[in-house]
PDB file of C-alpha atoms in Angstrom:
ATOM      1  CA  MET A   1     -56.793  83.739  52.513  1.00  0.00           C
ATOM      2  CA  LYS A   2     -54.951  86.398  50.574  1.00  0.00           C
ATOM      3  CA  ASN A   3     -54.817  88.595  53.610  1.00  0.00           C
ATOM      4  CA  ASN A   4     -53.066  85.798  55.464  1.00  0.00           C
ATOM      5  CA  ILE A   5     -50.535  85.500  52.701  1.00  0.00           C
ATOM      6  CA  LEU A   6     -49.901  89.196  52.538  1.00  0.00           C
ATOM      7  CA  LEU A   7     -49.546  89.311  56.302  1.00  0.00           C
ATOM      8  CA  LEU A   8     -47.090  86.446  56.120  1.00  0.00           C
ATOM      9  CA  LEU A   9     -45.101  88.178  53.374  1.00  0.00           C
ATOM     10  CA  PHE A  10     -45.039  91.419  55.317  1.00  0.00           C
ATOM     11  CA  THR A  11     -43.896  89.509  58.381  1.00  0.00           C
ATOM     12  CA  ILE A  12     -41.171  87.782  56.359  1.00  0.00           C
ATOM     13  CA  PHE A  13     -40.082  91.052  54.917  1.00  0.00           C
ATOM     14  CA  LEU A  14     -39.707  92.637  58.316  1.00  0.00           C
ATOM     15  CA  PHE A  15     -37.785  89.729  59.679  1.00  0.00           C
ATOM     16  CA  THR A  16     -35.459  89.305  56.672  1.00  0.00           C
ATOM     17  CA  SER A  17     -33.310  92.140  57.573  1.00  0.00           C
ATOM     18  CA  CYS A  18     -32.677  90.767  61.022  1.00  0.00           C
ATOM     19  CA  VAL A  19     -32.922  87.101  60.428  1.00  0.00           C
ATOM     20  CA  SER A  20     -30.249  84.487  60.234  1.00  0.00           C
ATOM     21  CA  PRO A  21     -29.847  82.512  56.952  1.00  0.00           C
ATOM     22  CA  LYS A  22     -31.227  79.331  58.615  1.00  0.00           C
ATOM     23  CA  VAL A  23     -34.395  81.096  59.661  1.00  0.00           C
ATOM     24  CA  TYR A  24     -34.491  82.751  56.266  1.00  0.00           C
ATOM     25  CA  LYS A  25     -34.296  79.375  54.485  1.00  0.00           C
ATOM     26  CA  ASP A  26     -37.001  78.004  56.780  1.00  0.00           C
ATOM     27  CA  LEU A  27     -39.170  80.957  55.991  1.00  0.00           C
ATOM     28  CA  GLU A  28     -38.349  80.716  52.324  1.00  0.00           C
ATOM     29  CA  GLY A  29     -39.373  76.973  52.463  1.00  0.00           C
ATOM     30  CA  LYS A  30     -42.550  77.880  54.275  1.00  0.00           C
ATOM     31  CA  TYR A  31     -43.159  80.627  51.694  1.00  0.00           C
ATOM     32  CA  THR A  32     -42.707  78.130  48.850  1.00  0.00           C
ATOM     33  CA  ASN A  33     -45.030  75.684  50.572  1.00  0.00           C
ATOM     34  CA  LEU A  34     -47.587  78.419  51.089  1.00  0.00           C
ATOM     35  CA  LYS A  35     -47.204  79.485  47.482  1.00  0.00           C
ATOM     36  CA  LYS A  36     -47.849  75.847  46.372  1.00  0.00           C
ATOM     37  CA  GLU A  37     -50.764  75.643  48.740  1.00  0.00           C
ATOM     38  CA  ASN A  38     -52.032  78.951  47.396  1.00  0.00           C
ATOM     39  CA  ARG A  39     -51.803  77.669  43.811  1.00  0.00           C
ATOM     40  CA  ASN A  40     -53.533  74.421  44.876  1.00  0.00           C
ATOM     41  CA  LEU A  41     -56.209  76.375  46.654  1.00  0.00           C
ATOM     42  CA  SER A  42     -56.585  78.724  43.637  1.00  0.00           C
ATOM     43  CA  ASN A  43     -56.904  75.709  41.335  1.00  0.00           C
ATOM     44  CA  GLU A  44     -59.365  74.120  43.761  1.00  0.00           C
ATOM     45  CA  ASN A  45     -61.222  77.500  43.940  1.00  0.00           C
ATOM     46  CA  GLU A  46     -61.393  77.630  40.121  1.00  0.00           C
ATOM     47  CA  THR A  47     -62.600  74.029  39.955  1.00  0.00           C
ATOM     48  CA  LEU A  48     -65.215  74.837  42.700  1.00  0.00           C
ATOM     49  CA  LEU A  49     -66.208  78.009  40.867  1.00  0.00           C
ATOM     50  CA  SER A  50     -66.590  76.016  37.630  1.00  0.00           C
ATOM     51  CA  ALA A  51     -68.625  73.387  39.495  1.00  0.00           C
ATOM     52  CA  LYS A  52     -70.652  76.175  41.124  1.00  0.00           C
ATOM     53  CA  ASN A  53     -71.367  77.703  37.680  1.00  0.00           C
ATOM     54  CA  LYS A  54     -72.369  74.332  36.323  1.00  0.00           C
ATOM     55  CA  ALA A  55     -74.549  73.741  39.358  1.00  0.00           C
ATOM     56  CA  GLU A  56     -76.164  77.188  39.001  1.00  0.00           C
ATOM     57  CA  SER A  57     -76.801  76.476  35.323  1.00  0.00           C
ATOM     58  CA  SER A  58     -78.217  73.098  36.175  1.00  0.00           C
ATOM     59  CA  LEU A  59     -80.287  74.732  38.923  1.00  0.00           C
ATOM     60  CA  LYS A  60     -81.620  77.304  36.468  1.00  0.00           C
ATOM     61  CA  GLN A  61     -82.611  74.535  34.037  1.00  0.00           C
ATOM     62  CA  LEU A  62     -84.102  72.486  36.870  1.00  0.00           C
ATOM     63  CA  GLN A  63     -85.979  75.603  38.139  1.00  0.00           C
ATOM     64  CA  LYS A  64     -87.273  76.204  34.589  1.00  0.00           C
ATOM     65  CA  LYS A  65     -88.425  72.547  34.372  1.00  0.00           C
ATOM     66  CA  TYR A  66     -89.917  72.831  37.845  1.00  0.00           C
ATOM     67  CA  ASP A  67     -91.832  75.970  36.893  1.00  0.00           C
ATOM     68  CA  GLU A  68     -93.086  74.179  33.731  1.00  0.00           C
ATOM     69  CA  ALA A  69     -94.069  71.170  35.791  1.00  0.00           C
ATOM     70  CA  VAL A  70     -95.906  73.391  38.316  1.00  0.00           C
ATOM     71  CA  ALA A  71     -97.704  75.162  35.482  1.00  0.00           C
ATOM     72  CA  GLN A  72     -98.654  71.850  33.955  1.00  0.00           C
ATOM     73  CA  ARG A  73     -99.744  70.543  37.375  1.00  0.00           C
ATOM     74  CA  ASP A  74    -101.905  73.651  37.955  1.00  0.00           C
ATOM     75  CA  LYS A  75    -103.442  73.235  34.518  1.00  0.00           C
ATOM     76  CA  LEU A  76    -104.096  69.591  35.131  1.00  0.00           C
ATOM     77  CA  GLN A  77    -105.617  70.439  38.510  1.00  0.00           C
ATOM     78  CA  SER A  78    -107.935  72.950  36.941  1.00  0.00           C
ATOM     79  CA  ASP A  79    -108.853  70.493  34.225  1.00  0.00           C
ATOM     80  CA  TYR A  80    -109.442  67.858  36.925  1.00  0.00           C
ATOM     81  CA  LYS A  81    -111.641  70.208  38.942  1.00  0.00           C
ATOM     82  CA  ALA A  82    -113.621  71.146  35.802  1.00  0.00           C
ATOM     83  CA  LEU A  83    -114.004  67.449  34.865  1.00  0.00           C
ATOM     84  CA  LYS A  84    -114.937  66.556  38.437  1.00  0.00           C
ATOM     85  CA  THR A  85    -117.579  69.295  38.473  1.00  0.00           C
ATOM     86  CA  ASN A  86    -118.863  68.138  35.065  1.00  0.00           C
ATOM     87  CA  TYR A  87    -118.902  64.552  36.351  1.00  0.00           C
ATOM     88  CA  GLU A  88    -120.839  65.521  39.483  1.00  0.00           C
ATOM     89  CA  ASN A  89    -123.300  67.480  37.361  1.00  0.00           C
ATOM     90  CA  LEU A  90    -123.743  64.550  35.011  1.00  0.00           C
ATOM     91  CA  LYS A  91    -124.107  62.149  37.971  1.00  0.00           C
ATOM     92  CA  ALA A  92    -126.744  64.370  39.566  1.00  0.00           C
ATOM     93  CA  SER A  93    -128.552  64.590  36.195  1.00  0.00           C
ATOM     94  CA  TYR A  94    -128.312  60.857  35.749  1.00  0.00           C
ATOM     95  CA  GLU A  95    -129.678  60.216  39.248  1.00  0.00           C
ATOM     96  CA  ALA A  96    -132.533  62.662  38.601  1.00  0.00           C
ATOM     97  CA  LEU A  97    -133.249  61.019  35.258  1.00  0.00           C
ATOM     98  CA  GLU A  98    -133.080  57.604  36.858  1.00  0.00           C
ATOM     99  CA  GLU A  99    -135.466  58.705  39.592  1.00  0.00           C
ATOM    100  CA  ASN A 100    -137.827  60.272  37.031  1.00  0.00           C
ATOM    101  CA  SER A 101    -137.474  57.200  34.866  1.00  0.00           C
ATOM    102  CA  SER A 102    -138.265  54.939  37.747  1.00  0.00           C
ATOM    103  CA  THR A 103    -141.260  57.076  38.645  1.00  0.00           C
ATOM    104  CA  ALA A 104    -142.360  57.189  34.993  1.00  0.00           C
ATOM    105  CA  ILE A 105    -141.885  53.426  34.614  1.00  0.00           C
ATOM    106  CA  ALA A 106    -143.875  52.819  37.791  1.00  0.00           C
ATOM    107  CA  GLY A 107    -146.602  55.202  36.561  1.00  0.00           C
ATOM    108  CA  ASN A 108    -146.592  53.667  33.082  1.00  0.00           C
ATOM    109  CA  SER A 109    -146.652  50.188  34.582  1.00  0.00           C
ATOM    110  CA  LYS A 110    -149.681  51.126  36.707  1.00  0.00           C
ATOM    111  CA  LYS A 111    -151.344  52.739  33.674  1.00  0.00           C
ATOM    112  CA  ASN A 112    -150.567  49.643  31.554  1.00  0.00           C
ATOM    113  CA  ARG A 113    -152.143  47.374  34.219  1.00  0.00           C
ATOM    114  CA  GLU A 114    -155.235  49.620  34.266  1.00  0.00           C
ATOM    115  CA  LEU A 115    -155.325  49.521  30.435  1.00  0.00           C
ATOM    116  CA  LEU A 116    -154.903  45.728  30.481  1.00  0.00           C
ATOM    117  CA  ALA A 117    -157.715  45.410  32.950  1.00  0.00           C
ATOM    118  CA  GLN A 118    -159.932  47.650  30.787  1.00  0.00           C
ATOM    119  CA  LEU A 119    -158.928  45.665  27.742  1.00  0.00           C
ATOM    120  CA  GLU A 120    -159.827  42.394  29.429  1.00  0.00           C
ATOM    121  CA  ALA A 121    -163.162  43.849  30.490  1.00  0.00           C
ATOM    122  CA  LYS A 122    -163.782  44.998  26.896  1.00  0.00           C
ATOM    123  CA  GLU A 123    -162.783  41.623  25.617  1.00  0.00           C
ATOM    124  CA  LEU A 124    -165.225  39.902  28.005  1.00  0.00           C
ATOM    125  CA  ALA A 125    -167.928  42.382  26.961  1.00  0.00           C
ATOM    126  CA  LEU A 126    -167.107  41.755  23.353  1.00  0.00           C
ATOM    127  CA  ALA A 127    -167.249  38.000  23.837  1.00  0.00           C
ATOM    128  CA  SER A 128    -170.620  38.192  25.572  1.00  0.00           C
ATOM    129  CA  GLU A 129    -171.825  40.552  22.827  1.00  0.00           C
ATOM    130  CA  ASN A 130    -170.614  38.097  20.189  1.00  0.00           C
ATOM    131  CA  GLU A 131    -172.482  35.272  21.965  1.00  0.00           C
ATOM    132  CA  ARG A 132    -175.625  37.413  22.152  1.00  0.00           C
ATOM    133  CA  LEU A 133    -175.197  38.262  18.446  1.00  0.00           C
ATOM    134  CA  GLU A 134    -174.750  34.595  17.603  1.00  0.00           C
ATOM    135  CA  THR A 135    -177.897  33.786  19.547  1.00  0.00           C
ATOM    136  CA  LEU A 136    -179.751  36.585  17.767  1.00  0.00           C
ATOM    137  CA  LYS A 137    -178.408  35.426  14.438  1.00  0.00           C
ATOM    138  CA  LYS A 138    -179.638  31.897  15.101  1.00  0.00           C
ATOM    139  CA  GLU A 139    -183.028  33.285  16.244  1.00  0.00           C
ATOM    140  CA  LEU A 140    -183.139  35.450  13.120  1.00  0.00           C
ATOM    141  CA  GLU A 141    -182.299  32.442  10.909  1.00  0.00           C
ATOM    142  CA  ASN A 142    -185.019  30.401  12.711  1.00  0.00           C
ATOM    143  CA  ARG A 143    -187.514  33.259  12.298  1.00  0.00           C
ATOM    144  CA  SER A 144    -186.454  33.663   8.668  1.00  0.00           C
ATOM    145  CA  LYS A 145    -187.071  29.981   8.130  1.00  0.00           C
ATOM    146  CA  ARG A 146    -190.367  30.276   9.917  1.00  0.00           C
ATOM    147  CA  VAL A 147    -191.352  33.381   7.850  1.00  0.00           C
ATOM    148  CA  GLU A 148    -190.342  31.508   4.710  1.00  0.00           C
ATOM    149  CA  GLU A 149    -192.412  28.500   5.803  1.00  0.00           C
ATOM    150  CA  LEU A 150    -195.341  30.844   6.587  1.00  0.00           C
ATOM    151  CA  GLU A 151    -194.953  32.642   3.247  1.00  0.00           C
ATOM    152  CA  ASN A 152    -194.890  29.236   1.506  1.00  0.00           C
ATOM    153  CA  LEU A 153    -197.948  28.236   3.470  1.00  0.00           C
ATOM    154  CA  ILE A 154    -199.675  31.483   2.646  1.00  0.00           C
ATOM    155  CA  ALA A 155    -198.699  31.088  -1.009  1.00  0.00           C
ATOM    156  CA  GLU A 156    -200.175  27.583  -0.969  1.00  0.00           C
ATOM    157  CA  LYS A 157    -203.343  28.811   0.724  1.00  0.00           C
ATOM    158  CA  GLU A 158    -203.620  31.713  -1.718  1.00  0.00           C
ATOM    159  CA  ALA A 159    -203.048  29.274  -4.598  1.00  0.00           C
ATOM    160  CA  ALA A 160    -205.666  27.005  -3.101  1.00  0.00           C
ATOM    161  CA  MET A 161    -207.926  29.994  -2.576  1.00  0.00           C
ATOM    162  CA  THR A 162    -207.371  31.171  -6.089  1.00  0.00           C
ATOM    163  CA  ASN A 163    -208.115  27.661  -7.326  1.00  0.00           C
ATOM    164  CA  LEU A 164    -211.222  27.514  -5.139  1.00  0.00           C
ATOM    165  CA  LYS A 165    -212.286  30.977  -6.333  1.00  0.00           C
ATOM    166  CA  ASN A 166    -211.642  30.006  -9.922  1.00  0.00           C
ATOM    167  CA  ALA A 167    -213.595  26.767  -9.408  1.00  0.00           C
ATOM    168  CA  ILE A 168    -216.425  28.693  -7.760  1.00  0.00           C
ATOM    169  CA  SER A 169    -216.281  31.274 -10.481  1.00  0.00           C
ATOM    170  CA  ARG A 170    -216.500  28.658 -13.182  1.00  0.00           C
ATOM    171  CA  ALA A 171    -219.211  26.889 -11.400  1.00  0.00           C
ATOM    172  CA  LEU A 172    -221.164  30.125 -10.944  1.00  0.00           C
ATOM    173  CA  SER A 173    -220.310  31.507 -14.342  1.00  0.00           C
ATOM    174  CA  ASP A 174    -223.118  29.365 -15.721  1.00  0.00           C
ATOM    175  CA  PHE A 175    -225.534  31.316 -13.537  1.00  0.00           C
ATOM    176  CA  GLU A 176    -224.189  34.704 -14.492  1.00  0.00           C
ATOM    177  CA  GLY A 177    -226.761  35.547 -17.142  1.00  0.00           C
ATOM    178  CA  LYS A 178    -229.649  34.674 -14.894  1.00  0.00           C
ATOM    179  CA  GLY A 179    -229.311  37.701 -12.538  1.00  0.00           C
ATOM    180  CA  LEU A 180    -226.304  36.578 -10.458  1.00  0.00           C
ATOM    181  CA  THR A 181    -223.056  38.638 -10.386  1.00  0.00           C
ATOM    182  CA  ILE A 182    -219.745  37.219  -9.358  1.00  0.00           C
ATOM    183  CA  GLU A 183    -216.976  39.190  -7.712  1.00  0.00           C
TER     184      GLU A 183
END
């Protein structure tokens, strides 16, 4: 732009010595117009430079914010990956525990059924043993009564025997001095 202006000025300078006043005034008007246009373009250039500086400043701020956002995104991604890995590990552990738990529950359930069956068998055996003991107890009571009756009977017989012996002894005690011994 400046080169064009200088070229124009140089051209005007060369032609001024040989130019008529009308052409000179035309050239001077053109020069004034070009000068105004130059000022306008300079002002516009300054405005654009100012806007460019503001845009560059804004770009730097945006770039800084972008870099921070990228850093935060990367950190969040690494946190996400770590959490996802942790989640997958926990999920695998949970599934293994659930499988072990199901197996253990099934095993314990089977064992409990076996123990219940054994318990029922023991209860049946205990009930039959209790019945047998009740029967034996009744038999024992009957035998005890019978023994008691027999002891009473023996005691009566002994008492009768003793009475008979005493009666015989008294009856024979009269004959004792006449060569007869009583035992």
